[in-house]
PDB file of C-alpha atoms in Angstrom:
ATOM      1  CA  ASN A   1      28.828  12.380  19.671  1.00  0.00           C
ATOM      2  CA  ALA A   2      26.146  12.079  17.101  1.00  0.00           C
ATOM      3  CA  GLY A   3      22.884  11.818  18.401  1.00  0.00           C
ATOM      4  CA  VAL A   4      19.485  13.986  19.264  1.00  0.00           C
ATOM      5  CA  THR A   5      20.061  16.391  21.658  1.00  0.00           C
ATOM      6  CA  GLN A   6      16.816  17.991  23.612  1.00  0.00           C
ATOM      7  CA  THR A   7      17.498  20.953  25.475  1.00  0.00           C
ATOM      8  CA  PRO A   8      16.294  22.134  28.454  1.00  0.00           C
ATOM      9  CA  LYS A   9      16.819  18.680  30.672  1.00  0.00           C
ATOM     10  CA  PHE A  10      13.913  20.033  32.848  1.00  0.00           C
ATOM     11  CA  GLN A  11      11.686  23.193  33.291  1.00  0.00           C
ATOM     12  CA  VAL A  12       8.815  24.074  35.405  1.00  0.00           C
ATOM     13  CA  LEU A  13       6.418  26.527  33.828  1.00  0.00           C
ATOM     14  CA  LYS A  14       3.484  28.298  35.283  1.00  0.00           C
ATOM     15  CA  THR A  15      -0.030  27.773  34.048  1.00  0.00           C
ATOM     16  CA  GLY A  16      -0.284  30.206  30.864  1.00  0.00           C
ATOM     17  CA  GLN A  17       3.340  30.617  29.982  1.00  0.00           C
ATOM     18  CA  SER A  18       4.553  29.439  26.910  1.00  0.00           C
ATOM     19  CA  MET A  19       7.911  27.975  26.136  1.00  0.00           C
ATOM     20  CA  THR A  20       9.864  25.664  23.208  1.00  0.00           C
ATOM     21  CA  LEU A  21      11.467  22.480  23.581  1.00  0.00           C
ATOM     22  CA  GLN A  22      14.393  22.153  21.228  1.00  0.00           C
ATOM     23  CA  CYS A  23      15.509  18.820  19.592  1.00  0.00           C
ATOM     24  CA  ALA A  24      18.271  18.685  17.190  1.00  0.00           C
ATOM     25  CA  GLN A  25      19.876  15.620  15.318  1.00  0.00           C
ATOM     26  CA  ASP A  26      23.098  15.476  13.447  1.00  0.00           C
ATOM     27  CA  MET A  27      22.551  12.223  11.542  1.00  0.00           C
ATOM     28  CA  ASN A  28      20.940  14.065   8.373  1.00  0.00           C
ATOM     29  CA  HIS A  29      17.533  11.925   9.520  1.00  0.00           C
ATOM     30  CA  GLU A  30      14.643  12.818   7.425  1.00  0.00           C
ATOM     31  CA  TYR A  31      11.863  11.967   9.927  1.00  0.00           C
ATOM     32  CA  MET A  32      11.758  13.520  13.437  1.00  0.00           C
ATOM     33  CA  SER A  33       9.038  13.459  15.758  1.00  0.00           C
ATOM     34  CA  TRP A  34       7.735  14.116  19.326  1.00  0.00           C
ATOM     35  CA  TYR A  35       6.405  11.934  21.937  1.00  0.00           C
ATOM     36  CA  ARG A  36       4.919  12.592  25.327  1.00  0.00           C
ATOM     37  CA  GLN A  37       5.216  10.058  28.012  1.00  0.00           C
ATOM     38  CA  ASP A  38       2.796   9.815  31.262  1.00  0.00           C
ATOM     39  CA  PRO A  39       2.743   7.588  34.037  1.00  0.00           C
ATOM     40  CA  GLY A  40       0.525   4.449  33.156  1.00  0.00           C
ATOM     41  CA  MET A  41       0.597   5.585  29.858  1.00  0.00           C
ATOM     42  CA  GLY A  42       2.507   4.363  26.599  1.00  0.00           C
ATOM     43  CA  LEU A  43       4.363   6.848  24.627  1.00  0.00           C
ATOM     44  CA  ARG A  44       1.882   9.256  22.658  1.00  0.00           C
ATOM     45  CA  LEU A  45       2.826  10.861  19.579  1.00  0.00           C
ATOM     46  CA  ILE A  46       2.581  14.330  19.245  1.00  0.00           C
ATOM     47  CA  HIS A  47       3.584  15.627  16.201  1.00  0.00           C
ATOM     48  CA  TYR A  48       5.847  14.299  13.507  1.00  0.00           C
ATOM     49  CA  SER A  49       7.874  15.393  10.133  1.00  0.00           C
ATOM     50  CA  VAL A  50       9.000  13.526   7.348  1.00  0.00           C
ATOM     51  CA  GLY A  51      11.387  16.322   6.111  1.00  0.00           C
ATOM     52  CA  ALA A  52      12.204  19.966   5.971  1.00  0.00           C
ATOM     53  CA  GLY A  53       9.088  22.160   5.681  1.00  0.00           C
ATOM     54  CA  ILE A  54       6.510  19.029   6.392  1.00  0.00           C
ATOM     55  CA  THR A  55       4.881  18.408   9.591  1.00  0.00           C
ATOM     56  CA  ASP A  56       1.560  16.698  10.402  1.00  0.00           C
ATOM     57  CA  GLN A  57      -0.283  15.730  13.756  1.00  0.00           C
ATOM     58  CA  GLY A  58      -0.029  12.490  15.758  1.00  0.00           C
ATOM     59  CA  GLU A  59      -2.434  11.284  18.708  1.00  0.00           C
ATOM     60  CA  VAL A  60      -2.126  14.080  21.135  1.00  0.00           C
ATOM     61  CA  PRO A  61      -1.297  17.824  18.927  1.00  0.00           C
ATOM     62  CA  ASN A  62      -3.792  19.609  20.948  1.00  0.00           C
ATOM     63  CA  GLY A  63      -2.146  22.604  22.654  1.00  0.00           C
ATOM     64  CA  TYR A  64       1.721  21.975  20.857  1.00  0.00           C
ATOM     65  CA  ASN A  65       2.588  23.689  17.663  1.00  0.00           C
ATOM     66  CA  VAL A  66       5.842  22.170  15.496  1.00  0.00           C
ATOM     67  CA  SER A  67       8.106  23.693  12.678  1.00  0.00           C
ATOM     68  CA  ARG A  68      10.472  22.161  10.270  1.00  0.00           C
ATOM     69  CA  SER A  69      12.871  24.808   8.787  1.00  0.00           C
ATOM     70  CA  THR A  70      15.866  22.572   8.445  1.00  0.00           C
ATOM     71  CA  THR A  71      16.663  19.180   8.775  1.00  0.00           C
ATOM     72  CA  GLU A  72      18.330  19.096  12.194  1.00  0.00           C
ATOM     73  CA  ASP A  73      16.117  21.195  14.324  1.00  0.00           C
ATOM     74  CA  PHE A  74      12.316  20.030  15.101  1.00  0.00           C
ATOM     75  CA  PRO A  75      11.180  22.420  18.074  1.00  0.00           C
ATOM     76  CA  LEU A  76       8.124  21.603  20.163  1.00  0.00           C
ATOM     77  CA  ARG A  77       6.278  24.862  21.315  1.00  0.00           C
ATOM     78  CA  LEU A  78       4.078  24.951  24.019  1.00  0.00           C
ATOM     79  CA  LEU A  79       1.412  27.487  23.362  1.00  0.00           C
ATOM     80  CA  SER A  80      -0.170  28.299  26.600  1.00  0.00           C
ATOM     81  CA  ALA A  81       1.172  25.708  29.142  1.00  0.00           C
ATOM     82  CA  ALA A  82      -1.439  23.571  31.196  1.00  0.00           C
ATOM     83  CA  PRO A  83      -0.900  21.160  34.215  1.00  0.00           C
ATOM     84  CA  SER A  84      -2.271  18.736  31.719  1.00  0.00           C
ATOM     85  CA  GLN A  85       0.975  19.027  30.105  1.00  0.00           C
ATOM     86  CA  THR A  86       3.040  18.058  32.758  1.00  0.00           C
ATOM     87  CA  SER A  87       4.969  14.861  31.299  1.00  0.00           C
ATOM     88  CA  VAL A  88       8.367  13.764  30.045  1.00  0.00           C
ATOM     89  CA  TYR A  89       8.982  14.851  26.220  1.00  0.00           C
ATOM     90  CA  PHE A  90      10.897  13.002  23.978  1.00  0.00           C
ATOM     91  CA  CYS A  91      11.833  13.584  20.405  1.00  0.00           C
ATOM     92  CA  ALA A  92      12.974  10.948  18.377  1.00  0.00           C
ATOM     93  CA  SER A  93      14.433  10.620  14.597  1.00  0.00           C
ATOM     94  CA  SER A  94      14.960   8.132  11.771  1.00  0.00           C
ATOM     95  CA  TYR A  95      16.509   7.821   8.446  1.00  0.00           C
ATOM     96  CA  ALA A  96      13.945   6.803   6.256  1.00  0.00           C
ATOM     97  CA  SER A  97      10.466   8.560   6.008  1.00  0.00           C
ATOM     98  CA  SER A  98       9.074   5.447   4.108  1.00  0.00           C
ATOM     99  CA  ASP A  99       9.701   3.312   7.169  1.00  0.00           C
ATOM    100  CA  PRO A 100       9.957   5.644  10.237  1.00  0.00           C
ATOM    101  CA  SER A 101       9.726   3.225  12.333  1.00  0.00           C
ATOM    102  CA  VAL A 102      12.675   1.325  11.954  1.00  0.00           C
ATOM    103  CA  GLY A 103      15.465   2.305  14.024  1.00  0.00           C
ATOM    104  CA  TYR A 104      14.465   5.546  16.105  1.00  0.00           C
ATOM    105  CA  THR A 105      17.075   7.126  17.536  1.00  0.00           C
ATOM    106  CA  PHE A 106      15.628   9.030  20.966  1.00  0.00           C
ATOM    107  CA  GLY A 107      16.908  11.885  22.669  1.00  0.00           C
ATOM    108  CA  SER A 108      17.636  11.804  26.792  1.00  0.00           C
ATOM    109  CA  GLY A 109      14.029  13.543  27.265  1.00  0.00           C
ATOM    110  CA  THR A 110      12.940  17.180  28.842  1.00  0.00           C
ATOM    111  CA  ARG A 111      11.043  16.809  31.964  1.00  0.00           C
ATOM    112  CA  LEU A 112       8.425  19.735  31.901  1.00  0.00           C
ATOM    113  CA  THR A 113       6.229  20.494  35.086  1.00  0.00           C
ATOM    114  CA  VAL A 114       3.343  22.814  34.882  1.00  0.00           C
ATOM    115  CA  VAL A 115       2.371  24.475  38.034  1.00  0.00           C
TER     116      VAL A 115
ATOM    117  CA  ASP B   1      -4.974  -0.765  14.681  1.00  0.00           C
ATOM    118  CA  ALA B   2      -3.144  -3.828  15.667  1.00  0.00           C
ATOM    119  CA  LYS B   3      -2.034  -3.608  19.644  1.00  0.00           C
ATOM    120  CA  THR B   4       0.047  -5.768  21.542  1.00  0.00           C
ATOM    121  CA  THR B   5       0.028  -7.521  24.906  1.00  0.00           C
ATOM    122  CA  GLN B   6       2.696  -7.965  27.098  1.00  0.00           C
ATOM    123  CA  PRO B   7       3.276  -9.389  30.837  1.00  0.00           C
ATOM    124  CA  THR B   8       3.668  -6.362  33.186  1.00  0.00           C
ATOM    125  CA  SER B   9       6.746  -7.911  35.126  1.00  0.00           C
ATOM    126  CA  MET B  10       9.202 -10.603  34.569  1.00  0.00           C
ATOM    127  CA  ASP B  11      12.272 -11.684  36.294  1.00  0.00           C
ATOM    128  CA  CYS B  12      15.436 -13.115  34.911  1.00  0.00           C
ATOM    129  CA  ALA B  13      18.849 -14.165  36.425  1.00  0.00           C
ATOM    130  CA  GLU B  14      21.868 -12.976  35.423  1.00  0.00           C
ATOM    131  CA  GLY B  15      23.807 -14.781  32.770  1.00  0.00           C
ATOM    132  CA  ARG B  16      20.408 -16.486  31.763  1.00  0.00           C
ATOM    133  CA  ALA B  17      18.386 -16.009  28.815  1.00  0.00           C
ATOM    134  CA  ALA B  18      15.440 -13.697  28.920  1.00  0.00           C
ATOM    135  CA  ASN B  19      12.287 -14.561  26.860  1.00  0.00           C
ATOM    136  CA  LEU B  20      10.054 -11.901  26.556  1.00  0.00           C
ATOM    137  CA  PRO B  21       6.663 -12.619  25.394  1.00  0.00           C
ATOM    138  CA  CYS B  22       4.241 -10.521  23.158  1.00  0.00           C
ATOM    139  CA  ASN B  23       0.810 -10.837  21.963  1.00  0.00           C
ATOM    140  CA  HIS B  24      -0.270  -9.190  18.602  1.00  0.00           C
ATOM    141  CA  SER B  25      -3.321 -11.650  17.325  1.00  0.00           C
ATOM    142  CA  THR B  26      -4.675  -8.552  15.302  1.00  0.00           C
ATOM    143  CA  ILE B  27      -1.877  -7.901  13.254  1.00  0.00           C
ATOM    144  CA  SER B  28      -1.968  -7.436   9.414  1.00  0.00           C
ATOM    145  CA  GLY B  29       0.027  -9.068   6.741  1.00  0.00           C
ATOM    146  CA  ASN B  30       2.347  -6.009   6.189  1.00  0.00           C
ATOM    147  CA  GLU B  31       2.874  -5.149   9.440  1.00  0.00           C
ATOM    148  CA  TYR B  32       6.239  -5.687  11.199  1.00  0.00           C
ATOM    149  CA  VAL B  33       6.954  -6.209  14.659  1.00  0.00           C
ATOM    150  CA  TYR B  34       9.186  -4.070  16.552  1.00  0.00           C
ATOM    151  CA  TRP B  35      10.892  -4.300  20.182  1.00  0.00           C
ATOM    152  CA  TYR B  36      12.649  -0.906  21.774  1.00  0.00           C
ATOM    153  CA  ARG B  37      13.311  -0.925  25.570  1.00  0.00           C
ATOM    154  CA  GLN B  38      13.649   2.024  28.039  1.00  0.00           C
ATOM    155  CA  ILE B  39      16.399   1.700  31.002  1.00  0.00           C
ATOM    156  CA  HIS B  40      15.199   4.207  33.748  1.00  0.00           C
ATOM    157  CA  SER B  41      14.600   7.995  32.714  1.00  0.00           C
ATOM    158  CA  GLN B  42      16.586   7.277  29.402  1.00  0.00           C
ATOM    159  CA  GLY B  43      14.612   7.646  25.812  1.00  0.00           C
ATOM    160  CA  PRO B  44      13.833   4.542  24.314  1.00  0.00           C
ATOM    161  CA  GLN B  45      16.533   2.802  22.816  1.00  0.00           C
ATOM    162  CA  TYR B  46      15.544   0.460  18.919  1.00  0.00           C
ATOM    163  CA  ILE B  47      16.236  -3.340  19.627  1.00  0.00           C
ATOM    164  CA  ILE B  48      15.441  -5.388  16.814  1.00  0.00           C
ATOM    165  CA  HIS B  49      11.985  -5.548  14.277  1.00  0.00           C
ATOM    166  CA  GLY B  50      10.999  -8.291  12.084  1.00  0.00           C
ATOM    167  CA  LEU B  51       8.079  -9.461   9.480  1.00  0.00           C
ATOM    168  CA  LYS B  52       7.585 -13.049   9.647  1.00  0.00           C
ATOM    169  CA  ASN B  53      11.258 -14.625   9.766  1.00  0.00           C
ATOM    170  CA  ASN B  54      13.190 -14.610  12.817  1.00  0.00           C
ATOM    171  CA  GLU B  55      15.654 -12.169  13.116  1.00  0.00           C
ATOM    172  CA  THR B  56      19.185 -11.719  15.252  1.00  0.00           C
ATOM    173  CA  ASN B  57      21.268  -8.973  15.965  1.00  0.00           C
ATOM    174  CA  GLU B  58      24.120  -8.013  18.406  1.00  0.00           C
ATOM    175  CA  MET B  59      21.515  -7.220  21.045  1.00  0.00           C
ATOM    176  CA  ALA B  60      19.117 -10.104  20.811  1.00  0.00           C
ATOM    177  CA  SER B  61      16.773 -12.521  18.678  1.00  0.00           C
ATOM    178  CA  LEU B  62      13.241 -12.160  18.140  1.00  0.00           C
ATOM    179  CA  ILE B  63      11.424 -15.295  17.110  1.00  0.00           C
ATOM    180  CA  ILE B  64       7.705 -14.762  15.391  1.00  0.00           C
ATOM    181  CA  THR B  65       5.571 -17.650  15.135  1.00  0.00           C
ATOM    182  CA  GLU B  66       4.312 -18.978  12.027  1.00  0.00           C
ATOM    183  CA  ASP B  67       0.921 -17.103  12.036  1.00  0.00           C
ATOM    184  CA  ARG B  68       2.258 -14.052  13.339  1.00  0.00           C
ATOM    185  CA  LYS B  69      -0.095 -13.418  16.232  1.00  0.00           C
ATOM    186  CA  SER B  70       3.067 -13.491  18.694  1.00  0.00           C
ATOM    187  CA  SER B  71       6.412 -12.890  18.998  1.00  0.00           C
ATOM    188  CA  THR B  72       9.530 -13.437  21.858  1.00  0.00           C
ATOM    189  CA  LEU B  73      12.234 -11.309  22.265  1.00  0.00           C
ATOM    190  CA  ILE B  74      15.569 -13.324  23.784  1.00  0.00           C
ATOM    191  CA  LEU B  75      18.065 -11.939  25.307  1.00  0.00           C
ATOM    192  CA  PRO B  76      20.825 -14.749  25.342  1.00  0.00           C
ATOM    193  CA  HIS B  77      22.533 -13.788  27.985  1.00  0.00           C
ATOM    194  CA  ALA B  78      21.098 -11.249  30.563  1.00  0.00           C
ATOM    195  CA  THR B  79      23.207  -8.927  32.518  1.00  0.00           C
ATOM    196  CA  LEU B  80      22.084  -6.254  35.136  1.00  0.00           C
ATOM    197  CA  ARG B  81      22.098  -3.525  32.357  1.00  0.00           C
ATOM    198  CA  ASP B  82      19.562  -5.397  30.660  1.00  0.00           C
ATOM    199  CA  THR B  83      17.395  -4.301  33.490  1.00  0.00           C
ATOM    200  CA  ALA B  84      14.575  -2.027  31.677  1.00  0.00           C
ATOM    201  CA  VAL B  85      11.060  -1.915  30.442  1.00  0.00           C
ATOM    202  CA  TYR B  86      10.837  -3.818  27.036  1.00  0.00           C
ATOM    203  CA  TYR B  87       8.217  -2.527  24.225  1.00  0.00           C
ATOM    204  CA  CYS B  88       6.373  -4.528  21.638  1.00  0.00           C
ATOM    205  CA  ILE B  89       5.030  -2.150  18.998  1.00  0.00           C
ATOM    206  CA  VAL B  90       3.493  -3.101  15.664  1.00  0.00           C
ATOM    207  CA  ARG B  91       3.692  -0.278  12.923  1.00  0.00           C
ATOM    208  CA  VAL B  92       0.433   1.327  12.453  1.00  0.00           C
ATOM    209  CA  LEU B  93      -0.505   2.380   8.707  1.00  0.00           C
ATOM    210  CA  ASN B  94      -2.384   5.843   8.979  1.00  0.00           C
ATOM    211  CA  ALA B  95      -4.618   7.427   6.101  1.00  0.00           C
ATOM    212  CA  GLY B  96      -1.646   9.529   5.001  1.00  0.00           C
ATOM    213  CA  ASN B  97       0.539   6.379   4.419  1.00  0.00           C
ATOM    214  CA  ASN B  98       2.688   7.479   6.604  1.00  0.00           C
ATOM    215  CA  ARG B  99       3.381   5.342  10.111  1.00  0.00           C
ATOM    216  CA  LYS B 100       3.393   5.642  13.698  1.00  0.00           C
ATOM    217  CA  LEU B 101       3.859   3.255  16.346  1.00  0.00           C
ATOM    218  CA  ILE B 102       1.492   2.499  19.256  1.00  0.00           C
ATOM    219  CA  TRP B 103       3.468   2.124  22.758  1.00  0.00           C
ATOM    220  CA  GLY B 104       1.553  -0.197  25.787  1.00  0.00           C
ATOM    221  CA  LEU B 105       2.901  -0.042  28.797  1.00  0.00           C
ATOM    222  CA  GLY B 106       5.729  -2.632  28.168  1.00  0.00           C
ATOM    223  CA  THR B 107       7.170  -5.545  30.037  1.00  0.00           C
ATOM    224  CA  SER B 108       9.619  -4.431  33.272  1.00  0.00           C
ATOM    225  CA  LEU B 109      11.977  -6.666  33.153  1.00  0.00           C
ATOM    226  CA  ALA B 110      14.556  -7.286  36.229  1.00  0.00           C
ATOM    227  CA  VAL B 111      17.430  -8.813  35.953  1.00  0.00           C
ATOM    228  CA  ASN B 112      18.927 -10.314  39.320  1.00  0.00           C
ATOM    229  CA  PRO B 113      22.311 -10.952  40.372  1.00  0.00           C
TER     230      PRO B 113
END
């Protein structure tokens, strides 16, 4: 089925470990982004990309890296995991970089716990 | 940046219309209002968006006041599967001319049998 696929669905990390959250879409969307969702707070934008080879920071980029080598994939890398990065992470994509807010398609999320 | 205010929670009887209000009094003239919903543990789902005119699609209707300071999302015949958190958000233009959404906490809608 077409859509946004996130892997893994669940992950437990130890403090200081690094890992990559994968996000792939098969809709040829230009725009892709990563959000985190914490209890009592709205979704917050981590990083986004308006096309292959182009990335930019969102509201809460510290501790995360991204790359966009292809249109389909937008991995999120945690450099050195901290308990404050315990969260649910969502990847989202959209057709038009000129109007990326229209019709975001979200993945099902990755639930990350850092101990 | 324009912010939105929504009630924390609402209830609705199954089969009745659910009317979800949103206040966005600081919205600027070229900012759109977007509605998304999030069913428990799933990723948010786009519902509808609008600028100044009322909009309708297969999921819902969006009524925007003439002064654009508030809007209402209408689910005409709510079902149990419409139980979710509904987010009203405005598009924010940042310095790089790229846009991001600012998400609040939304309204938790419970549709009751």
